[in-house]
PDB file of C-alpha atoms in Angstrom:
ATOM      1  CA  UNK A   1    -298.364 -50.667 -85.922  1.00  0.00           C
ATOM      2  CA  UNK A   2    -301.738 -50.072 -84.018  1.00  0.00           C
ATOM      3  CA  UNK A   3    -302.223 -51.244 -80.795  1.00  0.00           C
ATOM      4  CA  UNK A   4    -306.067 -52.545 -79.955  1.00  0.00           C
ATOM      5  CA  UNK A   5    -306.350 -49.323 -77.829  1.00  0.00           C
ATOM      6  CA  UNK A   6    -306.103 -47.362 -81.517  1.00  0.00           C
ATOM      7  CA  UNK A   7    -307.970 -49.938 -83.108  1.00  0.00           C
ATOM      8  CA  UNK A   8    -310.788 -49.279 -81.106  1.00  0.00           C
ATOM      9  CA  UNK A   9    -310.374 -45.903 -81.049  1.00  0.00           C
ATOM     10  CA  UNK A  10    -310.908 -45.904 -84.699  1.00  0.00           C
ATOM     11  CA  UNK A  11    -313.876 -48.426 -84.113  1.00  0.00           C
ATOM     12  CA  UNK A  12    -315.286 -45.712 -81.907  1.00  0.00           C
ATOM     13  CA  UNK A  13    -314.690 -43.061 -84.050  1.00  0.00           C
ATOM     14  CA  UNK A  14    -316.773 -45.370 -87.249  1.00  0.00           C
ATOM     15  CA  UNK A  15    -319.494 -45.550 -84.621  1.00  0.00           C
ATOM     16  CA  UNK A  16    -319.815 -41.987 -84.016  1.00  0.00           C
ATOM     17  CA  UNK A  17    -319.769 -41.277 -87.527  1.00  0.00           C
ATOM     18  CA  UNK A  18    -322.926 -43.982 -88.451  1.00  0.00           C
ATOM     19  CA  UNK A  19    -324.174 -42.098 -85.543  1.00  0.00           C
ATOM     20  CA  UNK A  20    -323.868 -38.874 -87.013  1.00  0.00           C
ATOM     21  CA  UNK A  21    -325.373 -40.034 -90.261  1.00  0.00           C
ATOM     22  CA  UNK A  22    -328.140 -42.177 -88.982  1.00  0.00           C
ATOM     23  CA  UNK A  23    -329.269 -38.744 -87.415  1.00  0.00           C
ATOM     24  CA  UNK A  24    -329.028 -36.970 -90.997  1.00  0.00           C
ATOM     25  CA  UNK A  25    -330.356 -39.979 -92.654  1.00  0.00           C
ATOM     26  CA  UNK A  26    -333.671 -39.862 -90.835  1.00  0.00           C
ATOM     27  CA  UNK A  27    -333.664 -35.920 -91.249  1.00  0.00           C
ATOM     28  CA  UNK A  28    -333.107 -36.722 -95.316  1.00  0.00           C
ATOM     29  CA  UNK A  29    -334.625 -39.917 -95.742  1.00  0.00           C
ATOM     30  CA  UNK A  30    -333.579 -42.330 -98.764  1.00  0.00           C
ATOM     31  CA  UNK A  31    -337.002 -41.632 -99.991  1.00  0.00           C
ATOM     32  CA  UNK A  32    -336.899 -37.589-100.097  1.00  0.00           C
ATOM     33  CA  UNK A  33    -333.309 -37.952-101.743  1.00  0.00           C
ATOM     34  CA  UNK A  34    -334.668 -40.119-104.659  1.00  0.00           C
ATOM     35  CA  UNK A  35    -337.589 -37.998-105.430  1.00  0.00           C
ATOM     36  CA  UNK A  36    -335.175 -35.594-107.276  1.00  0.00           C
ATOM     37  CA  UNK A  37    -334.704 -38.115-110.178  1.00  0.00           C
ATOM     38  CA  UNK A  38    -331.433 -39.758-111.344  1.00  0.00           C
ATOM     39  CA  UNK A  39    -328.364 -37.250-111.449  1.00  0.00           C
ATOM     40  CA  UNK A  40    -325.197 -38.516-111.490  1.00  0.00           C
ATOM     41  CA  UNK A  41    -324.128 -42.126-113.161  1.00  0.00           C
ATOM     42  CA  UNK A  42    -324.377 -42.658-116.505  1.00  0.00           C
ATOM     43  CA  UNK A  43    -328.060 -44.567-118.053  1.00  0.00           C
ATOM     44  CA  UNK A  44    -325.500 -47.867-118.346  1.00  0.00           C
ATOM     45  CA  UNK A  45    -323.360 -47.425-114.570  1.00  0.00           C
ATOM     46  CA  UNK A  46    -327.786 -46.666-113.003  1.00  0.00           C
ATOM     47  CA  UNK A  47    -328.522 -49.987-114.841  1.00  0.00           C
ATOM     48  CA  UNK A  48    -325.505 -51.709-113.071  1.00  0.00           C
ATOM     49  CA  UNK A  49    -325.992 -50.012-110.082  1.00  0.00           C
ATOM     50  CA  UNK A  50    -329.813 -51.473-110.140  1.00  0.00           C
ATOM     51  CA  UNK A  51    -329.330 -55.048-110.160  1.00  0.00           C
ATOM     52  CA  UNK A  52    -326.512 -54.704-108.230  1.00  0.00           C
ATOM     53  CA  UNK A  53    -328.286 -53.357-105.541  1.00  0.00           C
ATOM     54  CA  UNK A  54    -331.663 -56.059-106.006  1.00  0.00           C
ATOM     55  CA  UNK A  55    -329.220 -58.717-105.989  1.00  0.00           C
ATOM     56  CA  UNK A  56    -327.519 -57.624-102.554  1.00  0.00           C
ATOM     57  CA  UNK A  57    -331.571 -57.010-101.057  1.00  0.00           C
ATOM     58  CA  UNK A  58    -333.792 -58.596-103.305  1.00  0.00           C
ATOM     59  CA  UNK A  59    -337.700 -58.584-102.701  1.00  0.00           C
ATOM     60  CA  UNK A  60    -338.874 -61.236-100.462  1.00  0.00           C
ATOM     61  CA  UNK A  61    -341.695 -60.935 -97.882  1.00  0.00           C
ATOM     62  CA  UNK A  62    -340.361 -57.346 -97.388  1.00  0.00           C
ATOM     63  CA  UNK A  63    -339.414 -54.967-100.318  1.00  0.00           C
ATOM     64  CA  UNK A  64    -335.921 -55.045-101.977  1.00  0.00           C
ATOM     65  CA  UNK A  65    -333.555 -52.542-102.611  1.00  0.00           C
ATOM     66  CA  UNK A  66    -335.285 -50.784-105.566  1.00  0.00           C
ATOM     67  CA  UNK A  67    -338.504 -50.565-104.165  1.00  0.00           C
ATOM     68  CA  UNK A  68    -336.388 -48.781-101.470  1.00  0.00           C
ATOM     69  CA  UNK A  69    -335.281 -46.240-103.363  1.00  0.00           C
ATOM     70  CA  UNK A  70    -331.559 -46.942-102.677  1.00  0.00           C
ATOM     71  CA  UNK A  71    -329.903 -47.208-106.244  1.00  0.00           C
ATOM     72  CA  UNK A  72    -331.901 -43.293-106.289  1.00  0.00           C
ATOM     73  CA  UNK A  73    -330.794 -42.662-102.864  1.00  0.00           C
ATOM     74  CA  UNK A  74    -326.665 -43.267-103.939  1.00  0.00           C
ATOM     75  CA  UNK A  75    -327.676 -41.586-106.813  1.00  0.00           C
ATOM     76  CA  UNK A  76    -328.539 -38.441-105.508  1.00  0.00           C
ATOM     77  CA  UNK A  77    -326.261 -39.145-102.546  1.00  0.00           C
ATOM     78  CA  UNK A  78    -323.002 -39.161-105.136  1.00  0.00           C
ATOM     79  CA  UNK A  79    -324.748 -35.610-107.254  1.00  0.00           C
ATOM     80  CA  UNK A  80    -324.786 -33.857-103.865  1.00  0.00           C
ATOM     81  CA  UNK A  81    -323.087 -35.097-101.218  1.00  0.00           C
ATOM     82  CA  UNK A  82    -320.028 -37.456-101.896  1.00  0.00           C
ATOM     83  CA  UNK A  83    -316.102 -36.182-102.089  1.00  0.00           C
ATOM     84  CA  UNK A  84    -314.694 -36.836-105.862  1.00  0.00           C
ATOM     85  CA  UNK A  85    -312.761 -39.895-103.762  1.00  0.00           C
ATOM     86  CA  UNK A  86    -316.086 -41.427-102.982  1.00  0.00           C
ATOM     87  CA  UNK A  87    -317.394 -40.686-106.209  1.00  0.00           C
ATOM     88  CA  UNK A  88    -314.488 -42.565-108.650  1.00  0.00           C
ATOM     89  CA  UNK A  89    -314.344 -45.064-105.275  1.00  0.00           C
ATOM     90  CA  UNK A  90    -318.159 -46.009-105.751  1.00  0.00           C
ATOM     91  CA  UNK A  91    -318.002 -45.647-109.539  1.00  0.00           C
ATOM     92  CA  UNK A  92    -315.031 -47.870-109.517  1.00  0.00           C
ATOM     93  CA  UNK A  93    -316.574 -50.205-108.007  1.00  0.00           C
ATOM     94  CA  UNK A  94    -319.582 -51.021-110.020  1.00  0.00           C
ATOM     95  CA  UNK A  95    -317.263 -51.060-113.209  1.00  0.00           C
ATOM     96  CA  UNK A  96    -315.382 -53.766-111.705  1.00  0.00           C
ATOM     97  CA  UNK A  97    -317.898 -55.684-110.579  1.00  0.00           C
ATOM     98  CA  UNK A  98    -319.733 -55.383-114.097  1.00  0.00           C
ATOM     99  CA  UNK A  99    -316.232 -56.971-115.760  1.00  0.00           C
ATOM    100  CA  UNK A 100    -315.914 -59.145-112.926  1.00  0.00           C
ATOM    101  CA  UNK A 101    -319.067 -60.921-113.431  1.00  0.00           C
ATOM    102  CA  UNK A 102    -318.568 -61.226-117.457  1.00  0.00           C
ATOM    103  CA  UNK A 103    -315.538 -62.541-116.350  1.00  0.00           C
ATOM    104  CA  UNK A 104    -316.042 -65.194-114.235  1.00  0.00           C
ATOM    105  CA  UNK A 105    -319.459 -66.261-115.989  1.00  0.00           C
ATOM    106  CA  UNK A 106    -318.889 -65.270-119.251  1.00  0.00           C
ATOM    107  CA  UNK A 107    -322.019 -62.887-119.679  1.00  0.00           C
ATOM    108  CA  UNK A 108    -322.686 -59.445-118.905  1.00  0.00           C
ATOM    109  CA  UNK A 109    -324.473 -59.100-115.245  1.00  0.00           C
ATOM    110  CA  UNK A 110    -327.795 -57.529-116.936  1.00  0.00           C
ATOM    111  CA  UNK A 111    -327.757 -61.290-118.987  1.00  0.00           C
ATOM    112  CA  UNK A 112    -327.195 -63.245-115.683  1.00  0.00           C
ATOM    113  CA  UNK A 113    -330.727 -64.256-114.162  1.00  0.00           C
ATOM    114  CA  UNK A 114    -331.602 -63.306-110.268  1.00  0.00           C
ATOM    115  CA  UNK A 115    -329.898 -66.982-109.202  1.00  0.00           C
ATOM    116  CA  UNK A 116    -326.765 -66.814-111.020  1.00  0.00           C
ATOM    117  CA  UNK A 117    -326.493 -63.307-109.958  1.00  0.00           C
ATOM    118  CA  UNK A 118    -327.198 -63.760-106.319  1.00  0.00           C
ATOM    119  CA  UNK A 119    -324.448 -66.994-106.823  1.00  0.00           C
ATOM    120  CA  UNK A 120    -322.148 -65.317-108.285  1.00  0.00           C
ATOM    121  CA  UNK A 121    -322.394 -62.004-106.035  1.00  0.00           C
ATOM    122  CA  UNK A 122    -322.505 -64.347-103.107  1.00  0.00           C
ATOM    123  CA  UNK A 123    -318.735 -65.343-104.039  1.00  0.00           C
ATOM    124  CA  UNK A 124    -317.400 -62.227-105.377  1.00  0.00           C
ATOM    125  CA  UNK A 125    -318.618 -60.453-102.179  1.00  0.00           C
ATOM    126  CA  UNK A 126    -316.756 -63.304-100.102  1.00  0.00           C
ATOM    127  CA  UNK A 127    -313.415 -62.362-101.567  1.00  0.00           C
ATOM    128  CA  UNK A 128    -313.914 -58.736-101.298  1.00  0.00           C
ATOM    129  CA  UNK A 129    -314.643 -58.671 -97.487  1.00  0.00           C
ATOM    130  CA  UNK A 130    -311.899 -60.900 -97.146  1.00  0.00           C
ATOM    131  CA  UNK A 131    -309.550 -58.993 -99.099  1.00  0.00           C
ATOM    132  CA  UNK A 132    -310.476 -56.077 -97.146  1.00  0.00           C
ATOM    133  CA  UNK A 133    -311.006 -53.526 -99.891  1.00  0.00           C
ATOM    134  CA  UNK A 134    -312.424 -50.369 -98.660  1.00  0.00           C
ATOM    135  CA  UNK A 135    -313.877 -49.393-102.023  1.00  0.00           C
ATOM    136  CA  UNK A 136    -316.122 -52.073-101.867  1.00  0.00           C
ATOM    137  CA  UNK A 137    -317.200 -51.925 -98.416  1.00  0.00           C
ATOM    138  CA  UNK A 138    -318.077 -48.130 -98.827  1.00  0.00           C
ATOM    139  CA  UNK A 139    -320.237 -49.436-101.393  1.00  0.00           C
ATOM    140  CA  UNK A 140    -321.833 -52.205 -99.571  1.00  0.00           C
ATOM    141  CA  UNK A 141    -322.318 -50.076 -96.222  1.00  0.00           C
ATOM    142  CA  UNK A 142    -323.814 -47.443 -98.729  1.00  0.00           C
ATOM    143  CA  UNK A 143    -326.179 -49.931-100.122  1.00  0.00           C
ATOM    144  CA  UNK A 144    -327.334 -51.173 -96.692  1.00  0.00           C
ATOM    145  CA  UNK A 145    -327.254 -47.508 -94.604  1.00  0.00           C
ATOM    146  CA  UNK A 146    -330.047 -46.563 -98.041  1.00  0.00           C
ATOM    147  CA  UNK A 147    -331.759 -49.693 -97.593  1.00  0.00           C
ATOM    148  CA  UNK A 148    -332.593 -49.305 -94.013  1.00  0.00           C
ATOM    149  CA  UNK A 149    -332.880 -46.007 -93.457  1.00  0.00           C
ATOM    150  CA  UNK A 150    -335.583 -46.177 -95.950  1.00  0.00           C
ATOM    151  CA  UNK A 151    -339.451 -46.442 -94.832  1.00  0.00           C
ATOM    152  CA  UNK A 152    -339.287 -50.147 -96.236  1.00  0.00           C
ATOM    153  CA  UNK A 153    -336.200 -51.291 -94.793  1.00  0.00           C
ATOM    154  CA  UNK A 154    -337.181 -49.643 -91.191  1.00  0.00           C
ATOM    155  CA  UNK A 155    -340.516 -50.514 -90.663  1.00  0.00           C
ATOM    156  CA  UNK A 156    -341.134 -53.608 -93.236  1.00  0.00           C
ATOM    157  CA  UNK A 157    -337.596 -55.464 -92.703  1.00  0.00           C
ATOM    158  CA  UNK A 158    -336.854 -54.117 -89.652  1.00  0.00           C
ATOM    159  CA  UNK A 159    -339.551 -53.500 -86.420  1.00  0.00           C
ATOM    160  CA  UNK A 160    -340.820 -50.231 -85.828  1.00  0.00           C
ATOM    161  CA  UNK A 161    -342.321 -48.459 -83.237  1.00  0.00           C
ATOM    162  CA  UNK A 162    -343.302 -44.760 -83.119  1.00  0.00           C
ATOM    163  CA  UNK A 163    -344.074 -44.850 -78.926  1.00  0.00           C
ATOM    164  CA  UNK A 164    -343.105 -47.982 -77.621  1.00  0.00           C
ATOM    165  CA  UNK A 165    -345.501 -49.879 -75.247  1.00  0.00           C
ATOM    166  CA  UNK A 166    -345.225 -51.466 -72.141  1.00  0.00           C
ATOM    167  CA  UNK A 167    -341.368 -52.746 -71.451  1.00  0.00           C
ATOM    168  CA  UNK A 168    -341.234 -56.557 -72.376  1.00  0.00           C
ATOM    169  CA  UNK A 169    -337.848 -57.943 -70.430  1.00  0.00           C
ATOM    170  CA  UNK A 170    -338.596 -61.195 -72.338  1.00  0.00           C
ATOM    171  CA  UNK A 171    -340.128 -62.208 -75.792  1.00  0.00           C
ATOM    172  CA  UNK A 172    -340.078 -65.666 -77.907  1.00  0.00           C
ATOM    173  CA  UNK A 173    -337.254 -64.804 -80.641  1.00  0.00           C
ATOM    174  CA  UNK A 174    -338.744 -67.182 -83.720  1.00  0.00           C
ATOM    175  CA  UNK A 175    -337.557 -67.472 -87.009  1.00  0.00           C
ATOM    176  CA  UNK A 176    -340.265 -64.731 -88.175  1.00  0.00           C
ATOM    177  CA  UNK A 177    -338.831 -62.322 -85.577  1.00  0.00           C
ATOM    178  CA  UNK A 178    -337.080 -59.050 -86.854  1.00  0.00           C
ATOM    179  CA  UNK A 179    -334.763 -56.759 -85.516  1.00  0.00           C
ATOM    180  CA  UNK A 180    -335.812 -53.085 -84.091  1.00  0.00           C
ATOM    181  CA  UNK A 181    -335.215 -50.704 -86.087  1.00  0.00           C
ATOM    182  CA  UNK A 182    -332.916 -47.620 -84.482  1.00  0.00           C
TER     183      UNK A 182
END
């Protein structure tokens, strides 16, 4: 049984790791990796894969997860980079979610419109974090380290500045305010 002093240990050990990547992510940014065209799932999992990933970020004021690039991004991340683990883990995933939806709503997800997807996706994801399955959370995390370590996600969602100004111990937080990106 882990004590907390392991279970931070590990914590510390995720954190290095995002580190790590966030470093290569900005060297090989979400954009450069989709310029190389779909390689990897099939015309039907990309499809999947697509409005999985708009319903999770859809477009709002900011751009959503396809004009991010990040369904390319995992695509060219799984051709390249991932293990074979990752790769049946991530592939896995998106099957399941694609019966999952038919079978709670009884229609394919591509038939679902943007509200009944973001509904349904809303619950599914609910159960999954709560369940704990790492499959899906690799797939999630994947979805969100694309999304803002894209151009769109880091300077359009997120705030970014190239030289900072002038220190500012105190600002007005309002509900238009957005987080710094790293």
């Amino acid at each position: 049984m882990p004590t907390s002093h392991t279970a931070f240990a590990a914590d510390r050990r995720a954190i290095l790791r995002s580190a790590i990547l966030l470093v290569g992510g900005i060297a090989i940014a979400p954009e450069l990796l989709a310029a190389t065209g779909p390689t990897f799932f099939s015309p039907s999992e990309r499809a999947q894969l697509d409005l999985l990933c708009e319903t999770m970020i859809p477009t709002t004021d900011t751009p959503g997860a396809i004009a991010a690039g990040v369904p390319a991004f995992l695509d060219t991340l799984m051709a390249n980079w991932a293990s074979p683990k990752s790769r049946a883990h991530i592939q896995g995933v998106i099957a399941s979610l694609a019966r999952a939806a038919e079978a709670d709503t009884g229609k394919p997800l591509a038939a679902l419109s943007a509200a009944e997807r973001a509904d349904w996706l809303a619950r599914r994801d609910s159960a999954l974090l709560a369940a704990k399955d790492p499959a899906y959370r690799q797939f999630k995390q994947l979805v969100l380290t694309g999304y803002y370590y894209s151009e769109a996600g880091a300077t359009q969602e997120l705030r970014y500045e190239l030289v900072p100004g002038a220190w500012e111990p105190s600002i007005p937080v309002t509900a238009d305010t957005r987080s710094w990106a790293a």
